Amino acid sequence: MKKKQINGMKLEFDAISSNEAFARQTMCAFAAGLDPTIDEISDLRVIISEAVTNCVVHAYKNAPGKVEITAKTYEDRSMRIKIKDRGCGIEDIDKCMQPLYTTDPSGERGGMGFAIMQAMSEKFRVVSAPGAGTALYIEIKFGK
Amino acid sequence: MDQTEISAEYDDGVLTVRIEGEVDHHAARHLREDIDKKIFFHRPAVLVLDLSRVGFMDSSGLGLMLGRYTRMEEIGGRLVISDPSQQTEKIIRLSGLDKKIEIKKKGGQA
């Protein structure tokens, strides 16, 4: 049965690190209509922050680019979020999903972004191809 | 947002760095440089990262810890994480970093 949608939004912003806080605050404000608990909102903040950081650091490698977030909320207190970039894309998605895997040689990144997003989401899917950008499809359910 | 700040105290081989604010990728770059300057200056036996005033942390914070853990190992010292919030501790445990880095809670010993 198709879920009944309550609300929808679309947000586009520059892929710069100062927008990581902007994105998580905006998405939390949008999710507030579903009356999440403090723990649920904390998880959402982490998910959004991880996804936008990936766009800045990995997709565009600190070069100019745009991040697009679309989100919908539903009557069953769930939320579907799509986070999309037009950056370099991912060659091996399975490898990137492995905890502690990172392409960053500096030793300053934990390689846990995807694993954390997956652990905190109800559903989590990555669609990407080299040169074609990346889209994350995330579903969150409040009040489980 | 550039509101994340640190304050530091050094006493008898222990460098305590208190982080205040949100630790994301944006803030982590500046925090890393500031903390490393203090490690380089004091060369402590123990670095305590006091997270009691950290309101938000994502995996960039894990990277910050992992990098400081390596710095401290390089100079023969150790890293202790102090008083993380419930959410920060959840991220640390999800990553498995708690198996590598000591976590001290209020009233506990480093």
CSV table of C-alpha atoms in Angstrom, one decimal:
chain,number,residue,atom,x,y,z
A,1,MET,CA,0.0,0.0,0.0
A,2,LYS,CA,1.3,3.4,-0.9
A,3,LYS,CA,2.2,5.6,2.1
A,4,LYS,CA,0.4,8.9,2.5
A,5,GLN,CA,2.7,11.9,2.2
A,6,ILE,CA,2.4,14.8,4.6
A,7,ASN,CA,5.1,17.2,3.5
A,8,GLY,CA,7.9,17.6,1.0
A,9,MET,CA,11.0,19.8,0.4
A,10,LYS,CA,13.9,20.4,-1.9
A,11,LEU,CA,17.2,22.1,-1.0
A,12,GLU,CA,20.2,22.9,-3.1
A,13,PHE,CA,23.4,24.5,-1.7
A,14,ASP,CA,27.1,24.8,-2.4
A,15,ALA,CA,29.3,21.9,-1.4
A,16,ILE,CA,31.4,23.8,1.2
A,17,SER,CA,32.1,22.6,4.7
A,18,SER,CA,30.3,25.5,6.4
A,19,ASN,CA,27.1,24.1,4.9
A,20,GLU,CA,27.4,20.8,6.8
A,21,ALA,CA,25.9,22.5,9.8
A,22,PHE,CA,23.3,24.4,7.7
A,23,ALA,CA,22.1,21.1,6.1
A,24,ARG,CA,21.7,19.2,9.3
A,25,GLN,CA,19.9,22.1,11.0
A,26,THR,CA,17.5,22.6,8.1
A,27,MET,CA,16.7,18.9,7.9
A,28,CYS,CA,16.1,18.7,11.6
A,29,ALA,CA,13.7,21.6,11.4
A,30,PHE,CA,11.9,19.9,8.5
A,31,ALA,CA,11.7,16.6,10.5
A,32,ALA,CA,10.3,18.3,13.6
A,33,GLY,CA,6.8,17.9,12.2
A,34,LEU,CA,7.1,14.2,12.8
A,35,ASP,CA,7.7,14.8,16.5
A,36,PRO,CA,11.0,12.8,16.8
A,37,THR,CA,12.7,12.2,20.2
A,38,ILE,CA,16.0,13.8,21.0
A,39,ASP,CA,17.8,10.6,20.2
A,40,GLU,CA,16.1,10.3,16.8
A,41,ILE,CA,16.9,13.9,15.9
A,42,SER,CA,20.5,13.3,17.0
A,43,ASP,CA,20.8,10.3,14.6
A,44,LEU,CA,19.3,12.4,11.8
A,45,ARG,CA,21.8,15.2,12.4
A,46,VAL,CA,24.6,12.6,12.1
A,47,ILE,CA,23.2,11.0,8.9
A,48,ILE,CA,22.9,14.4,7.1
A,49,SER,CA,26.3,15.6,8.3
A,50,GLU,CA,28.0,12.4,7.1
A,51,ALA,CA,26.3,12.6,3.7
A,52,VAL,CA,27.1,16.3,3.1
A,53,THR,CA,30.7,15.8,4.3
A,54,ASN,CA,31.1,13.0,1.7
A,55,CYS,CA,29.9,15.4,-1.0
A,56,VAL,CA,32.4,18.1,0.0
A,57,VAL,CA,35.4,15.8,0.7
A,58,HIS,CA,35.0,12.9,-1.7
A,59,ALA,CA,32.5,13.8,-4.5
A,60,TYR,CA,33.9,17.3,-5.3
A,61,LYS,CA,37.3,17.0,-3.4
A,62,ASN,CA,36.8,20.5,-2.1
A,63,ALA,CA,36.2,21.9,-5.6
A,64,PRO,CA,33.0,23.9,-6.4
A,65,GLY,CA,29.8,21.9,-6.8
A,66,LYS,CA,26.2,21.6,-5.6
A,67,VAL,CA,24.5,19.3,-3.2
A,68,GLU,CA,20.8,18.6,-3.6
A,69,ILE,CA,18.6,17.2,-0.9
A,70,THR,CA,15.0,16.2,-1.4
A,71,ALA,CA,12.9,14.9,1.5
A,72,LYS,CA,9.3,13.7,2.1
A,73,THR,CA,7.5,12.9,5.3
A,74,TYR,CA,4.7,10.4,5.6
A,75,GLU,CA,1.8,9.7,7.9
A,76,ASP,CA,3.5,6.6,9.4
A,77,ARG,CA,6.2,9.0,10.9
A,78,SER,CA,8.7,8.0,8.3
A,79,MET,CA,10.9,10.2,6.2
A,80,ARG,CA,12.5,9.5,2.8
A,81,ILE,CA,15.6,11.6,2.0
A,82,LYS,CA,17.6,11.7,-1.2
A,83,ILE,CA,21.0,13.4,-1.1
A,84,LYS,CA,22.6,13.9,-4.5
A,85,ASP,CA,25.8,15.3,-6.0
A,86,ARG,CA,27.2,15.6,-9.4
A,87,GLY,CA,30.8,14.8,-8.4
A,88,CYS,CA,33.3,12.2,-9.3
A,89,GLY,CA,31.1,9.2,-8.4
A,90,ILE,CA,32.1,5.9,-6.7
A,91,GLU,CA,34.0,3.2,-8.5
A,92,ASP,CA,33.4,0.4,-6.0
A,93,ILE,CA,30.4,1.0,-3.7
A,94,ASP,CA,30.7,-2.3,-1.8
A,95,LYS,CA,34.3,-1.4,-0.8
A,96,CYS,CA,33.1,2.1,0.4
A,97,MET,CA,30.4,0.5,2.5
A,98,GLN,CA,33.0,-1.5,4.5
A,99,PRO,CA,33.7,0.0,7.9
A,100,LEU,CA,37.2,1.6,8.2
A,101,TYR,CA,37.6,1.9,4.4
A,102,THR,CA,38.8,5.3,3.4
A,103,THR,CA,40.4,6.8,0.3
A,104,ASP,CA,42.0,9.5,2.5
A,105,PRO,CA,45.7,8.9,3.1
A,106,SER,CA,46.1,11.5,5.9
A,107,GLY,CA,45.0,9.2,8.7
A,108,GLU,CA,42.5,11.9,9.8
A,109,ARG,CA,39.4,10.2,8.5
A,110,GLY,CA,37.9,7.1,10.1
A,111,GLY,CA,36.2,5.5,7.0
A,112,MET,CA,33.0,5.1,9.0
A,113,GLY,CA,30.6,7.5,7.2
A,114,PHE,CA,28.6,4.9,5.2
A,115,ALA,CA,28.6,2.4,8.1
A,116,ILE,CA,27.3,5.0,10.5
A,117,MET,CA,24.6,6.2,8.1
A,118,GLN,CA,23.5,2.6,7.4
A,119,ALA,CA,23.4,1.7,11.1
A,120,MET,CA,21.2,4.8,11.9
A,121,SER,CA,18.8,4.4,8.9
A,122,GLU,CA,15.8,2.1,8.4
A,123,LYS,CA,16.8,1.7,4.7
A,124,PHE,CA,20.0,2.9,3.0
A,125,ARG,CA,21.0,2.7,-0.6
A,126,VAL,CA,23.8,4.2,-2.7
A,127,VAL,CA,23.5,4.7,-6.4
A,128,SER,CA,26.7,5.9,-8.1
A,129,ALA,CA,28.9,5.5,-11.1
A,130,PRO,CA,32.3,7.1,-11.9
A,131,GLY,CA,31.9,10.5,-13.4
A,132,ALA,CA,28.1,10.5,-12.9
A,133,GLY,CA,27.8,11.6,-9.3
A,134,THR,CA,26.2,9.8,-6.3
A,135,ALA,CA,22.8,9.6,-4.8
A,136,LEU,CA,22.0,8.3,-1.4
A,137,TYR,CA,18.4,7.1,-0.7
A,138,ILE,CA,17.7,7.0,3.0
A,139,GLU,CA,14.6,6.1,4.9
A,140,ILE,CA,14.1,6.9,8.6
A,141,LYS,CA,11.3,5.8,10.8
A,142,PHE,CA,10.5,7.7,14.0
A,143,GLY,CA,8.7,6.1,17.0
A,144,LYS,CA,9.8,2.6,16.4
B,1,MET,CA,29.8,28.1,11.7
B,2,ASP,CA,33.1,28.6,13.4
B,3,GLN,CA,32.0,28.4,16.9
B,4,THR,CA,33.9,25.3,18.1
B,5,GLU,CA,36.6,26.2,20.4
B,6,ILE,CA,39.2,24.6,22.6
B,7,SER,CA,40.8,25.4,26.0
B,8,ALA,CA,43.8,23.6,27.3
B,9,GLU,CA,45.5,22.9,30.7
B,10,TYR,CA,48.8,21.2,31.2
B,11,ASP,CA,49.8,19.7,34.5
B,12,ASP,CA,52.4,17.1,35.4
B,13,GLY,CA,52.5,15.3,32.0
B,14,VAL,CA,48.8,15.5,31.4
B,15,LEU,CA,47.5,17.8,28.7
B,16,THR,CA,43.7,18.3,29.0
B,17,VAL,CA,42.0,19.8,26.0
B,18,ARG,CA,38.4,20.7,26.4
B,19,ILE,CA,36.4,21.0,23.1
B,20,GLU,CA,33.3,23.2,23.2
B,21,GLY,CA,30.8,23.2,20.3
B,22,GLU,CA,30.1,20.9,17.3
B,23,VAL,CA,32.8,18.6,15.9
B,24,ASP,CA,32.1,18.1,12.2
B,25,HIS,CA,34.4,18.1,9.2
B,26,HIS,CA,34.3,21.9,9.0
B,27,ALA,CA,35.4,22.3,12.6
B,28,ALA,CA,37.8,19.3,12.7
B,29,ARG,CA,40.4,21.0,10.5
B,30,HIS,CA,41.0,23.9,12.9
B,31,LEU,CA,40.7,21.7,16.0
B,32,ARG,CA,43.3,19.3,14.6
B,33,GLU,CA,45.8,22.2,14.0
B,34,ASP,CA,45.2,23.8,17.4
B,35,ILE,CA,45.5,20.5,19.4
B,36,ASP,CA,48.6,19.4,17.5
B,37,LYS,CA,50.3,22.7,18.3
B,38,LYS,CA,49.7,22.0,22.0
B,39,ILE,CA,50.9,18.4,21.7
B,40,PHE,CA,54.1,19.6,20.0
B,41,PHE,CA,54.7,22.3,22.7
B,42,HIS,CA,54.0,20.2,25.8
B,43,ARG,CA,54.9,16.7,24.5
B,44,PRO,CA,52.5,15.2,27.2
B,45,ALA,CA,52.5,11.6,28.5
B,46,VAL,CA,48.7,11.7,28.4
B,47,LEU,CA,46.4,13.7,26.2
B,48,VAL,CA,42.8,14.0,27.6
B,49,LEU,CA,40.2,15.1,25.2
B,50,ASP,CA,37.4,16.4,27.3
B,51,LEU,CA,34.2,16.1,25.2
B,52,SER,CA,31.7,17.1,28.0
B,53,ARG,CA,30.8,20.3,26.1
B,54,VAL,CA,30.6,18.8,22.6
B,55,GLY,CA,27.0,19.0,21.5
B,56,PHE,CA,27.4,17.2,18.2
B,57,MET,CA,30.0,14.9,16.7
B,58,ASP,CA,30.1,12.9,13.4
B,59,SER,CA,32.7,10.6,12.0
B,60,SER,CA,35.0,13.6,11.3
B,61,GLY,CA,35.3,13.6,15.1
B,62,LEU,CA,36.3,10.0,15.0
B,63,GLY,CA,39.0,10.9,12.5
B,64,LEU,CA,40.2,13.7,14.8
B,65,MET,CA,40.5,11.2,17.7
B,66,LEU,CA,42.2,8.6,15.5
B,67,GLY,CA,44.8,11.2,14.3
B,68,ARG,CA,45.5,12.4,17.8
B,69,TYR,CA,45.8,8.7,19.0
B,70,THR,CA,48.5,8.2,16.3
B,71,ARG,CA,50.3,11.5,17.3
B,72,MET,CA,50.4,10.4,20.9
B,73,GLU,CA,51.7,6.9,20.0
B,74,GLU,CA,54.4,8.6,18.0
B,75,ILE,CA,55.7,10.5,21.1
B,76,GLY,CA,55.2,7.5,23.4
B,77,GLY,CA,52.1,8.8,25.1
B,78,ARG,CA,48.4,7.8,25.2
B,79,LEU,CA,45.1,9.4,24.5
B,80,VAL,CA,42.1,9.4,26.8
B,81,ILE,CA,38.6,10.5,25.8
B,82,SER,CA,36.7,12.1,28.7
B,83,ASP,CA,33.0,12.5,29.3
B,84,PRO,CA,31.5,12.1,25.9
B,85,SER,CA,27.7,12.7,25.6
B,86,GLN,CA,25.4,9.7,25.0
B,87,GLN,CA,25.3,10.5,21.3
B,88,THR,CA,29.0,10.9,20.9
B,89,GLU,CA,29.6,7.7,22.8
B,90,LYS,CA,27.2,5.9,20.5
B,91,ILE,CA,29.3,7.0,17.4
B,92,ILE,CA,32.5,6.0,19.1
B,93,ARG,CA,31.1,2.5,20.0
B,94,LEU,CA,29.6,2.1,16.5
B,95,SER,CA,33.0,2.7,15.0
B,96,GLY,CA,34.7,0.3,17.4
B,97,LEU,CA,37.1,3.0,18.4
B,98,ASP,CA,36.3,2.3,22.1
B,99,LYS,CA,38.3,-0.9,21.8
B,100,LYS,CA,41.4,1.1,20.9
B,101,ILE,CA,41.0,4.4,22.9
B,102,GLU,CA,40.3,4.6,26.6
B,103,ILE,CA,37.0,6.4,27.6
B,104,LYS,CA,36.8,8.0,31.0
B,105,LYS,CA,33.5,9.0,32.5
B,106,LYS,CA,32.9,11.6,35.3
B,107,GLY,CA,34.3,10.3,38.5
B,108,GLY,CA,36.3,7.6,36.8
B,109,GLN,CA,40.1,7.3,36.5
B,110,ALA,CA,42.1,7.9,33.3
